[in-house]
XYZ file of C-alpha atoms in Angstrom:
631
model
C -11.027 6.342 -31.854
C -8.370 4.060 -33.474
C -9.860 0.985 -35.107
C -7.256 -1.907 -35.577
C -7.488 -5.005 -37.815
C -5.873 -7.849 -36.751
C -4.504 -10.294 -39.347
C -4.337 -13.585 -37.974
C -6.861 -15.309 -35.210
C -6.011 -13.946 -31.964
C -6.372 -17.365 -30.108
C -6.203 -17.096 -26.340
C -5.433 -13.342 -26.509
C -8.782 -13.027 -28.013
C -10.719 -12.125 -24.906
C -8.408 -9.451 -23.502
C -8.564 -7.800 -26.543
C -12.784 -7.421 -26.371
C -12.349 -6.783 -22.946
C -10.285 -3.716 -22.987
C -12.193 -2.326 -26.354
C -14.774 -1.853 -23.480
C -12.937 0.781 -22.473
C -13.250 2.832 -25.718
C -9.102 2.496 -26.456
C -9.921 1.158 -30.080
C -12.021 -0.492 -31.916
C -11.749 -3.717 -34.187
C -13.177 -3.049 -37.917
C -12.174 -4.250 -41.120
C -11.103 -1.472 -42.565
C -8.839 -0.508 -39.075
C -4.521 -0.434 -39.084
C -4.223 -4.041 -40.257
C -1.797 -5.252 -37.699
C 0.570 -8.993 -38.061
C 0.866 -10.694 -33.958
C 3.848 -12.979 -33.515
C 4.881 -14.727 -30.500
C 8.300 -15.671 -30.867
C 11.453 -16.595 -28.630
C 12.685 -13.293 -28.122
C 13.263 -11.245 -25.287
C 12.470 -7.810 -26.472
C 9.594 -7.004 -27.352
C 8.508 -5.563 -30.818
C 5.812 -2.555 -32.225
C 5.937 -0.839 -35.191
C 3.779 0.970 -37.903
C 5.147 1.633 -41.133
C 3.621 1.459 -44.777
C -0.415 1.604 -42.572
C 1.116 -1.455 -41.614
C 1.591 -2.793 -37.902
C 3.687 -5.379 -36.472
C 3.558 -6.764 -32.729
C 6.018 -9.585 -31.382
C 5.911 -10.684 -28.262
C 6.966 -13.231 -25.775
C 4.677 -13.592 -22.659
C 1.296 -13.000 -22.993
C 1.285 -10.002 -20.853
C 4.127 -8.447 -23.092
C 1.181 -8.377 -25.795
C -0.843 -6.125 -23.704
C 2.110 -4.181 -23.210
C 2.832 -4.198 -26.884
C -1.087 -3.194 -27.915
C -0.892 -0.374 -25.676
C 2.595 0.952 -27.054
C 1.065 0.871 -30.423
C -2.460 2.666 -30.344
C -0.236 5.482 -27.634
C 1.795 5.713 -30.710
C -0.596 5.309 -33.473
C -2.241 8.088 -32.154
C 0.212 10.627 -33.033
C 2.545 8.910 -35.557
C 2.143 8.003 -38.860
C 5.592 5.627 -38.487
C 7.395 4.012 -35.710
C 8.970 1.258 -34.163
C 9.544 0.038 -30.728
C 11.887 -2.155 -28.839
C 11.751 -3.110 -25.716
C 13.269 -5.558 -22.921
C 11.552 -6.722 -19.971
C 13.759 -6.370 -17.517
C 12.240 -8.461 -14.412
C 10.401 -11.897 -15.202
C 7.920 -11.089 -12.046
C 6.899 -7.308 -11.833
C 3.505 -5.997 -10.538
C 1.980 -5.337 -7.114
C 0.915 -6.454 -3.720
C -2.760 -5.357 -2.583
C -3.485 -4.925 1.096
C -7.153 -6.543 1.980
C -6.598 -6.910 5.710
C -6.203 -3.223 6.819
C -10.010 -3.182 7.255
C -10.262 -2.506 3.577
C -11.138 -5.342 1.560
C -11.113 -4.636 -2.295
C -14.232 -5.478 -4.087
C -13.903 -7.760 -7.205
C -15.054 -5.508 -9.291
C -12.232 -2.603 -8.181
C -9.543 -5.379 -8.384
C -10.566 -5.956 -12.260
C -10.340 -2.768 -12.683
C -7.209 -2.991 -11.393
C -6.073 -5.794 -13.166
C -7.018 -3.905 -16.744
C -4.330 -1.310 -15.756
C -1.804 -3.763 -15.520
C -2.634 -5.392 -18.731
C -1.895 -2.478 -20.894
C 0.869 -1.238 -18.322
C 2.430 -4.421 -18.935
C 2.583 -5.999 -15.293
C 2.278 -9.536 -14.903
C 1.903 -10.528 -11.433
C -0.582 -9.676 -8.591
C 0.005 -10.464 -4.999
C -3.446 -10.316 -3.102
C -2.498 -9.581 0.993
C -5.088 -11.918 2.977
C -4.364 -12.331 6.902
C -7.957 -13.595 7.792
C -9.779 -12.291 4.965
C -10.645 -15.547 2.832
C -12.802 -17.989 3.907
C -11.726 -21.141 5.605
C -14.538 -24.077 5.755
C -15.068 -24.737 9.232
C -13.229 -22.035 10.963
C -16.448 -19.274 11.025
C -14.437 -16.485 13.052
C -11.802 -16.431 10.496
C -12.335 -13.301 8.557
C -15.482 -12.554 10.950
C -17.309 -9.695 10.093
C -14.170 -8.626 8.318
C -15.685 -8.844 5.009
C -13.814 -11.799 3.595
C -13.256 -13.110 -0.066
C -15.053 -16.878 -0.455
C -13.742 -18.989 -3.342
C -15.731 -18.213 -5.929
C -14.510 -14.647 -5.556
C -11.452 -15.417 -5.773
C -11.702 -17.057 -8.621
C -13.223 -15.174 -10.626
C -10.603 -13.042 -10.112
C -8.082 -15.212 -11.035
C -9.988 -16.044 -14.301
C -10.048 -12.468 -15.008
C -6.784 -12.235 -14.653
C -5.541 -15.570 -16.358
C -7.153 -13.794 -19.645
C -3.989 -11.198 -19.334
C -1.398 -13.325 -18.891
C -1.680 -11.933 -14.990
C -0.477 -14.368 -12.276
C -2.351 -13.986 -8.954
C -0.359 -15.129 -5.699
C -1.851 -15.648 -2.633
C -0.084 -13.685 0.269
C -1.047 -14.862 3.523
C 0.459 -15.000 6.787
C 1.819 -18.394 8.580
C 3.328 -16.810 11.702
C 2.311 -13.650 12.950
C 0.017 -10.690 12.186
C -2.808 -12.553 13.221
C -4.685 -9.970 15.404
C -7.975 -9.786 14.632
C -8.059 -13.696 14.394
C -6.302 -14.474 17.410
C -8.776 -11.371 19.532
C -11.185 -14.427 19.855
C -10.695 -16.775 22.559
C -12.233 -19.595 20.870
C -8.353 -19.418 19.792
C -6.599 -19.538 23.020
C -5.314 -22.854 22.483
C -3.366 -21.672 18.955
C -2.003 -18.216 20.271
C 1.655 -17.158 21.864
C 1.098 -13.580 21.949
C -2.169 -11.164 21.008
C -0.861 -11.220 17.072
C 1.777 -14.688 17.035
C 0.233 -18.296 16.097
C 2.006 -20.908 18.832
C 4.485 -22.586 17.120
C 5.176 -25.928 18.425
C 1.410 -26.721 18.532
C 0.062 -29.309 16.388
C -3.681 -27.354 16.480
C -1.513 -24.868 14.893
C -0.197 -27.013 11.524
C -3.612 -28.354 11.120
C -4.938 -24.750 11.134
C -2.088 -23.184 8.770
C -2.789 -26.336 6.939
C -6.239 -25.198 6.257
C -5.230 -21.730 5.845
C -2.938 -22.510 2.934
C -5.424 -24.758 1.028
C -7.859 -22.414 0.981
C -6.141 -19.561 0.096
C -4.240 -21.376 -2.916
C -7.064 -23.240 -4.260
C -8.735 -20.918 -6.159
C -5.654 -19.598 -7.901
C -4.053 -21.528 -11.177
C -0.444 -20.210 -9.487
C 1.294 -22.786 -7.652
C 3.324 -19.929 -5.342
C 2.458 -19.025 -2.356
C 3.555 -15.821 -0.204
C 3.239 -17.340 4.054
C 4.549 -14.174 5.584
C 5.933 -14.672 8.766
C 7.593 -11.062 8.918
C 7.176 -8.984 12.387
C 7.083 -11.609 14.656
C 9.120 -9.628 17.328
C 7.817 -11.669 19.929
C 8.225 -15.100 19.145
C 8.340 -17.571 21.858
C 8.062 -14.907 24.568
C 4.508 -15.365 25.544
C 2.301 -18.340 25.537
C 5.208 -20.734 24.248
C 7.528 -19.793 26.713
C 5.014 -21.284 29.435
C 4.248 -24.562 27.176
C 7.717 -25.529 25.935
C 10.117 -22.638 28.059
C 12.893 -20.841 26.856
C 14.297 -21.224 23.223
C 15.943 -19.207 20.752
C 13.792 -17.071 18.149
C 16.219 -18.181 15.817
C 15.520 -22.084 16.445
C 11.718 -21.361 16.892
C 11.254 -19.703 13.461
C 13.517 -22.414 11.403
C 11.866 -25.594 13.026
C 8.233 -23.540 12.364
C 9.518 -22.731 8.906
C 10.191 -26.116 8.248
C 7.084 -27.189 9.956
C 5.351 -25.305 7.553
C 7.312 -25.988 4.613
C 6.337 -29.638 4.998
C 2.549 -28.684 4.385
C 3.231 -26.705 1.147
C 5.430 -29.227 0.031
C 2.392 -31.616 0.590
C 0.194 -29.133 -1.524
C 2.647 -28.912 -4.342
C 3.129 -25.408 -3.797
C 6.597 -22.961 -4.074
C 6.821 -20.466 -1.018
C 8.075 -17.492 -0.320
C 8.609 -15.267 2.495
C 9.947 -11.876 4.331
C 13.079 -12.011 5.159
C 13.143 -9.388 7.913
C 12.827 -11.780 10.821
C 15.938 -13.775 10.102
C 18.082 -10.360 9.637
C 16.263 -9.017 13.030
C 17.884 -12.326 14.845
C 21.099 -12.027 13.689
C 21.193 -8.017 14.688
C 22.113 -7.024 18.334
C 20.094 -4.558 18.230
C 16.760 -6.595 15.826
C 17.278 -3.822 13.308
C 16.556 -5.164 9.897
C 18.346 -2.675 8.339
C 21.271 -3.593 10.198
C 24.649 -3.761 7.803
C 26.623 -5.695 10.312
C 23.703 -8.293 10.439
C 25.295 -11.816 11.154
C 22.933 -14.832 10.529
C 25.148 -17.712 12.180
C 25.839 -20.776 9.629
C 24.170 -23.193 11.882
C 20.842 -21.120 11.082
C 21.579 -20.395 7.277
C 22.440 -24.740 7.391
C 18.654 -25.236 8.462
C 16.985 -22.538 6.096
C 15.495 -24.484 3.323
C 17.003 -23.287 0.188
C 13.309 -23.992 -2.248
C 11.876 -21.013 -0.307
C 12.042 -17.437 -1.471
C 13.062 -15.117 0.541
C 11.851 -11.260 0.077
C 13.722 -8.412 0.996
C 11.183 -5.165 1.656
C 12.509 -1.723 1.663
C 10.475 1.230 1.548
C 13.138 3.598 2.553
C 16.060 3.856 1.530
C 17.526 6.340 -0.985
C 21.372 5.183 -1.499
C 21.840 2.649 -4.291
C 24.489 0.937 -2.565
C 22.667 0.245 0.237
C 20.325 -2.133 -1.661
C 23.307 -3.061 -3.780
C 24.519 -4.558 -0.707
C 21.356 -5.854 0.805
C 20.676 -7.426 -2.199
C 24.003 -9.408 -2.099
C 23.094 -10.332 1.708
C 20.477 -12.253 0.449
C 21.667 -14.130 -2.237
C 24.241 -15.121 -0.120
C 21.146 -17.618 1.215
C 18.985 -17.892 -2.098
C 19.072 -17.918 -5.281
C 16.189 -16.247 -5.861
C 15.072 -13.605 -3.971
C 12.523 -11.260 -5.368
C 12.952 -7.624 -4.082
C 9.667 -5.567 -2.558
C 9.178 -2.068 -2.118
C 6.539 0.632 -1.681
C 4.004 3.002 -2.975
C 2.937 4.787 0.025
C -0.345 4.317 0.382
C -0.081 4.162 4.066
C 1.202 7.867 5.517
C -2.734 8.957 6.414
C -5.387 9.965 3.674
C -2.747 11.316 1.631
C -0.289 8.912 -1.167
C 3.588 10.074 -0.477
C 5.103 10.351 -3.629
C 8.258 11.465 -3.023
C 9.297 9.406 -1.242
C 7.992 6.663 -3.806
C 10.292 7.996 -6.284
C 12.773 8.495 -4.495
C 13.032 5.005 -2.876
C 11.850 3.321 -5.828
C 14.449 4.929 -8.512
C 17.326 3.752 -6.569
C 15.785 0.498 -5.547
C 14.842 -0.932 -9.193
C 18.037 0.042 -10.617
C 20.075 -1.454 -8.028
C 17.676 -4.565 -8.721
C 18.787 -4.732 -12.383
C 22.311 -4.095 -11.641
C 22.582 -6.859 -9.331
C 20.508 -9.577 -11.030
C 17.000 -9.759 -9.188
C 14.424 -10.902 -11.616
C 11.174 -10.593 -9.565
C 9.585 -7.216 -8.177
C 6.786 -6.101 -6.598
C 5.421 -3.078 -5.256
C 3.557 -3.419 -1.869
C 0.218 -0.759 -1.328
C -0.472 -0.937 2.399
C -3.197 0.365 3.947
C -1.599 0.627 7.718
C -3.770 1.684 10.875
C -7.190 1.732 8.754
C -6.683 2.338 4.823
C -7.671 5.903 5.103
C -6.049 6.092 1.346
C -7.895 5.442 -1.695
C -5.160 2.681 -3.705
C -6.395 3.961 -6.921
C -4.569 7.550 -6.260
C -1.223 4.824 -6.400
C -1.665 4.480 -10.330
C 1.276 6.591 -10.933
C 3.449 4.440 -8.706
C 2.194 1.721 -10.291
C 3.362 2.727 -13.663
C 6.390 3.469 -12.540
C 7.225 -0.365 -11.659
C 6.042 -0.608 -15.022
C 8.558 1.671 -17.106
C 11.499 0.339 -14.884
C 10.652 -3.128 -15.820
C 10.771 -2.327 -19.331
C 13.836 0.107 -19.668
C 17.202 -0.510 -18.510
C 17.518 2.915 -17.881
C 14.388 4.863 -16.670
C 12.817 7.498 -18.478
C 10.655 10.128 -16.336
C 9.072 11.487 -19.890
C 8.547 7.897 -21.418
C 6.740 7.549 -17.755
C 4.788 11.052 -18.161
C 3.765 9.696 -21.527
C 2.940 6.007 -20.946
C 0.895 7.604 -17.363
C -0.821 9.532 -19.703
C -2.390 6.964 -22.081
C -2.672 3.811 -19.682
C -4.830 5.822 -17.148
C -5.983 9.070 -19.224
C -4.359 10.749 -16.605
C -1.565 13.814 -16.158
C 1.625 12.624 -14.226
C 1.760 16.176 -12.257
C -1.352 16.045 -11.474
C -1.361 12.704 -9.667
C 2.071 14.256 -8.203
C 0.285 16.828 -6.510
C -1.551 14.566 -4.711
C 1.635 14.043 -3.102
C 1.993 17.347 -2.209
C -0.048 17.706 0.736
C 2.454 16.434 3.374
C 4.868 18.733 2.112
C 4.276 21.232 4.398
C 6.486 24.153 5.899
C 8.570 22.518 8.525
C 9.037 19.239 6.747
C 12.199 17.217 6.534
C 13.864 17.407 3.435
C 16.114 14.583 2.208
C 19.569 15.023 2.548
C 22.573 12.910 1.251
C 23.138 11.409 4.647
C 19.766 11.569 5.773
C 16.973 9.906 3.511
C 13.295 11.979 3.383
C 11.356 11.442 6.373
C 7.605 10.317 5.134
C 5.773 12.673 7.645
C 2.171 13.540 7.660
C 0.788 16.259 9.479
C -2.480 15.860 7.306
C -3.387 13.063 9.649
C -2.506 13.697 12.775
C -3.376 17.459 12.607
C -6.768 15.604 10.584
C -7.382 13.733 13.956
C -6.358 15.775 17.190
C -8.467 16.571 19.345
C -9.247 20.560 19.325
C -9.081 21.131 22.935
C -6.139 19.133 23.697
C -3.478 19.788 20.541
C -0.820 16.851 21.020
C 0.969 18.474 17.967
C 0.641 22.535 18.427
C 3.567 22.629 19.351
C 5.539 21.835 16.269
C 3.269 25.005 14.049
C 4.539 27.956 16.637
C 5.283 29.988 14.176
C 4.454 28.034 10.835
C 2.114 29.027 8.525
C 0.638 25.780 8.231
C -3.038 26.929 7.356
C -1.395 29.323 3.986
C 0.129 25.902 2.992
C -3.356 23.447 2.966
C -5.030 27.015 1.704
C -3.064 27.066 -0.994
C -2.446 23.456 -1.857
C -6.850 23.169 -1.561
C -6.355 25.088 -5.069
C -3.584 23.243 -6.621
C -5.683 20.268 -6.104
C -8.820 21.971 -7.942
C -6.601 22.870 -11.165
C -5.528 18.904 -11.020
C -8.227 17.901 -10.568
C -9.499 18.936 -14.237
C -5.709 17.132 -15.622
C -7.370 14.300 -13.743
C -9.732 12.757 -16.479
C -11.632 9.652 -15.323
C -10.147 9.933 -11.760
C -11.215 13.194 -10.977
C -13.114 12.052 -8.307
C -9.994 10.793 -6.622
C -9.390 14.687 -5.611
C -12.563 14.783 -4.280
C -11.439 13.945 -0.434
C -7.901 15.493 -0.471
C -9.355 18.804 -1.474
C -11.970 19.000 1.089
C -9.126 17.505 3.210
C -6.794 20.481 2.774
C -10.508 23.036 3.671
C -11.101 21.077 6.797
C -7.240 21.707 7.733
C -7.755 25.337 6.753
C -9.928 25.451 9.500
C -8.179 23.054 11.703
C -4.282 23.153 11.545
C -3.782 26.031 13.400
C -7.168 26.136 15.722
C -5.300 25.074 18.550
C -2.630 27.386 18.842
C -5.156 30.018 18.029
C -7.392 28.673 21.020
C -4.632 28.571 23.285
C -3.585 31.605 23.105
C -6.917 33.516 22.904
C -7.757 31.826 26.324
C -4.081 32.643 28.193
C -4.544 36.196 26.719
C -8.070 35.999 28.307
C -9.221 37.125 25.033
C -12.807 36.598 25.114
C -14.091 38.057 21.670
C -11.660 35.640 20.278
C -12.853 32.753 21.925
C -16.390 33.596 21.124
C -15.485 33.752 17.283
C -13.980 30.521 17.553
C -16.928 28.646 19.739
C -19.406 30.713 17.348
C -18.385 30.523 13.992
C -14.847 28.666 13.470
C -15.935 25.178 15.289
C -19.139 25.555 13.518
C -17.993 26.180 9.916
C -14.881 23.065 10.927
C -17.998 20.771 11.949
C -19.738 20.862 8.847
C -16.460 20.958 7.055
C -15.655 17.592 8.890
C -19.344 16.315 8.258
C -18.822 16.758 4.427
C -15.521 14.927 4.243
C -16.926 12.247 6.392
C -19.388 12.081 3.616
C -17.268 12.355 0.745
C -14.658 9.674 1.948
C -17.938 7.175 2.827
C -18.742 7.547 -1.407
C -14.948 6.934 -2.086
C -14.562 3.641 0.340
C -17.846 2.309 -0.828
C -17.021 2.616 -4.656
C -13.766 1.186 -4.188
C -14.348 -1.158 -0.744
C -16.760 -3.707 0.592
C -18.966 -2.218 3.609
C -16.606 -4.053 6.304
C -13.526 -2.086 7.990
C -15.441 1.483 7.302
C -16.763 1.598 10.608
C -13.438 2.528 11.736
C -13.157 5.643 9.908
C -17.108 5.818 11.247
C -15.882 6.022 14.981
C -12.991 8.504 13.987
C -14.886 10.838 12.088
C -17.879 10.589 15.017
C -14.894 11.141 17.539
C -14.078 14.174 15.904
C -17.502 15.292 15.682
C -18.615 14.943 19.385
C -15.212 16.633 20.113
C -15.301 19.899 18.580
C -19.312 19.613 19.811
C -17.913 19.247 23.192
C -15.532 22.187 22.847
C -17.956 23.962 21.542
C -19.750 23.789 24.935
C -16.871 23.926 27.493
C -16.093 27.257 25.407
C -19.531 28.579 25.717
C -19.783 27.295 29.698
C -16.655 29.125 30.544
C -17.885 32.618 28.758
C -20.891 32.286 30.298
C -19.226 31.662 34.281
C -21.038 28.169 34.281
C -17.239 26.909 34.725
C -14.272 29.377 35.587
C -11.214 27.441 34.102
C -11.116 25.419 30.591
C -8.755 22.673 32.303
C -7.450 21.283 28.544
C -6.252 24.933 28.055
C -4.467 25.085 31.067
C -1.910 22.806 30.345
C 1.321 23.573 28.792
C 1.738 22.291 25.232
C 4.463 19.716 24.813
C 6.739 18.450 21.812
C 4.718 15.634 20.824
C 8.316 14.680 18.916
C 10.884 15.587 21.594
C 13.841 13.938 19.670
C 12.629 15.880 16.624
C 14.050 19.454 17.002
C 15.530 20.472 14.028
C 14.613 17.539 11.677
C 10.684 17.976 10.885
C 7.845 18.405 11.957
C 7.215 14.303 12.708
C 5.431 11.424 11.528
C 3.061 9.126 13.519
C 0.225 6.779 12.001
C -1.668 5.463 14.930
C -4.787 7.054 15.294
C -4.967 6.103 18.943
C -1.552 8.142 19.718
C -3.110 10.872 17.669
C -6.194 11.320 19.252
C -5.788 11.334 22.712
C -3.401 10.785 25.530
C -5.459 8.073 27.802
C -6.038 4.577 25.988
C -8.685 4.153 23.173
């Protein structure tokens, strides 16, 4: 345990210094490294140790915590050294998702929020569709386990004491689902997930929406969405006000909108997809011939922010080029991209790096100065965001290094989160299957996740058997059960972050390749086979399923609030009553009780047809994956 002596009051940094000796990184004594703080003007920041003497300058606040950390990781081992660094973004941290069922609880989001303190990260975007509390609007949030103001403050006190900024990300526009499902809100909706634009009921509700959700925060920036509105005008507006461009619809609501946060004394930003999607024949955002006419870049206000999010793509100059596309409409636009958190149970780290690598340093090349990195928790947050830490630190180390260093990350990983960088890696690992997509120079990595899907198919009907003929997919989750073990111990603290991924990988032991093995023991009219499998494999997979059920209930509850998890209830029940249910229509046809298994009978079909030859397919809807009729 280091023990540091600091030379001069502390002041306002005081408090984040006793927090984070809670977590046993040092100890202050008077007889520990005595150590001289500065703030001064400078960029770069400052650490060194020579003589037993230490020496931090700093800028920003949060470059203190980044500057304390750099010092005891160093002090540690070396007796002298010095450290300069530059920040290289002026906004760099992450966006939570706490609408994807999964709302954080405070405590997990300080715990958070102490990461990014000695990582060095000074903003946090906190993702709220309907999940804060809006006075007199009681099926907002509903049963959806919503933040109230005094949560949310306290987490923006907490953070305040690191120098951490916490932005409100809401949506304005569309994405509105579960709050638009009620028809107390009939009057307020175009389609089942787009607010009506054009409806005053609407600005007086966005009007609440945005005081509530920025009132608890010091920041005076705002994030109001309005990405993915595909449908715009084509539903309940089209019958109120008839036909009009997306393009005119989104600009007057923009403005409309605009107005209100002007009225609040608030900055906005938001995605910039839609406005690309309108100006592409074919509403591709990624679209490089994208033409936004001049009448429409004339009405968008130039005070707003506009984000550009890209999760995907590997090729430097193709954010090089995006990036220039939008400054050609703001000044400022602040660059987003991913840590994917949302492929299934499993994070996808390859394609983290290799999306993020390119993406940051085409972000420094081309002058952004504000990053973020988004964790979404698409079609139910099946993944734990805490397995994202190494993602996390790697927005960290690019925003700190002109040019990134992979062992300064190894290193830095290491101390901030007591962790080993491969092991966290191998977490990724679990997609990476035989049959997988590799990236290519003219094809980027395809994200697919037959942990999921082969997770939540139904045993008797196998959407996706049809893409393992001849794989050995079970050797692969076999073997990668193991790897996980070993990492598991490299792990420290978050060990228990393996827990679910390695009784993932035993389930699909059991599971990946149960349907082709069923299948074909039934057209072979191999009944010894089909008895093992109704007697002992379904059997063994059911209480394999029951203990990852239980294990993944520990990890959403420790990291969660109670709301969202009965989702994951219904899908692990589904799976249960299934392989029950095969169980019996196994045993009923050995006995004669029934003379054909009907499921079996069917041919199995490409789930992917267009994807011969590139993978073995990606799809993240868990009502696609478990059945063919509507759930």
């Amino acid at each position: 345990m280091i023990k540091l002596f600091f030379q001069k009051e502390l002041g306002d940094l005081q408090a984040g210094v006793e927090m984070l000796t809670s977590d046993r990184r040092f100890v202050l004594s008077d007889d520990g490294i005595p150590i001289l703080v500065k703030q001064g003007n400078e960029r770069e920041i400052l650490v060194s140790l020579n003589q037993h003497q230490g020496y931090i300058r700093y800028n920003k606040k949060i470059h203190f915590f980044r500057a304390l950390g750099l010092f005891l990781e160093h002090a540690a081992r070396e007796e002298s050294f010095t450290i300069i660094e530059e920040p290289q973004f002026t906004m760099n941290g992450a966006m939570i998702d706490c609408s994807r069922n999964a709302v954080w609880k405070v405590e997990s989001v300080k715990k958070w929020l102490k990461l990014m303190a000695i990582m060095g990260l000074n903003t946090l975007l906190v993702y709220m569709e309907d999940t804060y509390e809006i006075r007199d609007e009681p099926y907002f949030g509903y049963m959806r386990g919503r933040y109230n103001a005094k949560e949310l403050k306290e987490l923006d006190d907490f953070a305040d004491v690191f120098g951490i900024e916490i932005i409100p990300c809401i949506q304005t526009l569309a994405h509105l689902s579960s709050f638009l499902r009620w028809e107390i809100n009939s009057e307020i909706r175009d389609t089942t997930d787009i607010l009506l634009a054009g409806s005053e009921k609407t600005y007086q509700l966005i009007e609440k929406m945005i005081q509530s959700a920025s009132e608890p925060f010091r920041s005076n920036r705002i994030h109001i969405g309005m990405d993915e509105a595909h449908f715009l005008g084509r539903g309940n507006y089209l019958d109120l006000f008839g036909f009009e461009s997306s393009f005119q619809i989104m600009s007057n609501h923009l403005k409309r909108v605009k107005e209100i946060t002007d009225k609040n004394k608030l900055r906005p930003m938001i995605w910039s997809d839609m406005y690309f999607r309108l100006g592409s024949k074919d509403r591709n955002y990624y679209d490089l011939s994208t033409n936004i006419p001049n009448e429409v870049l004339e009405q968008m206000p130039k005070d707003v922010q506009y984000v550009y999010w890209d999760y995907y793509h590997e090729d430097k100059s193709f954010y090089q080029t995006y990036i220039q596309k939008h400054f050609g409409f703001s000044h400022q636009p602040i660059f987003a991209g991913g840590i994917w958190t949302w492929n299934g149970l499993t994070v996808h780290y390859d394609k983290t790096f290799s999306s993020t690598n390119t993406a940051l340093a085409a972000c420094k090349e081309t002058g952004i100065k504000e990053v973020f990195a988004t964790l979404w928790g698409d079609n139910g947050a099946e993944t734990d965001p805490f397995t994202a830490l190494l993602g996390l630190q790697l927005y960290a180390e690019h925003g700190y290094a002109r040019v990134f260093d992979q062992d300064k990350l190894k290193a830095r990983f290491n101390y901030c989160t007591g962790a080993n960088m491969e092991a966290f890696l191998m977490l990724g690992q679990i997609d990476a299957a035989p049959g997988t997509a590799k990236g290519e120079a003219e094809r980027p990595l395809e994200t697919e996740n037959p942990s999921k899907y082969l997770l939540w198919q139904d045993p008797l009907l196998g959407l996706f058997d049809k893409h393992f003929e001849g794989i050995d997919i079970q050797i692969h989750f076999k073997e990668m059960g193991s790897k996980l073990e070993q990492a598991k111990d490299l792990a420290g603290v978050w060990g228990e972050l393996f827990d679910v991924p390695i009784q993932l990988c035993s389930v699909l032991v059991l599971k990946s390749e149960l349907g082709i093995n069923l299948k074909k023991a039934y057209d072979a009219q191999n009944k010894n086979e089909l008895q093992h499998i109704a007697l002992r494999v379904l059997p063994d997979l059911e209480e394999g399923v029951k203990k990852l059920w239980e294990l993944h209930y520990k990890q959403w509850m420790k990291t969660h609030k109670p709301f969202g998890w009965e989702v994951l209830d219904i899908r692990y029940g589904g799976l249960l009553a299934r392989i029950h249910t095969a169980i019996q229509r196994i045993k009923g046809y050995l006995a004669g009780d029934i003379t054909t298994i009907s499921e079996l009978e069917e041919e199995r079909l490409s789930f992917f047809p267009t994807a011969k030859g590139k993978g073995i397919g990606r799809c993240n809807l868990y009502r696609m994956i478990a059945s063919s009729n509507e759930i």
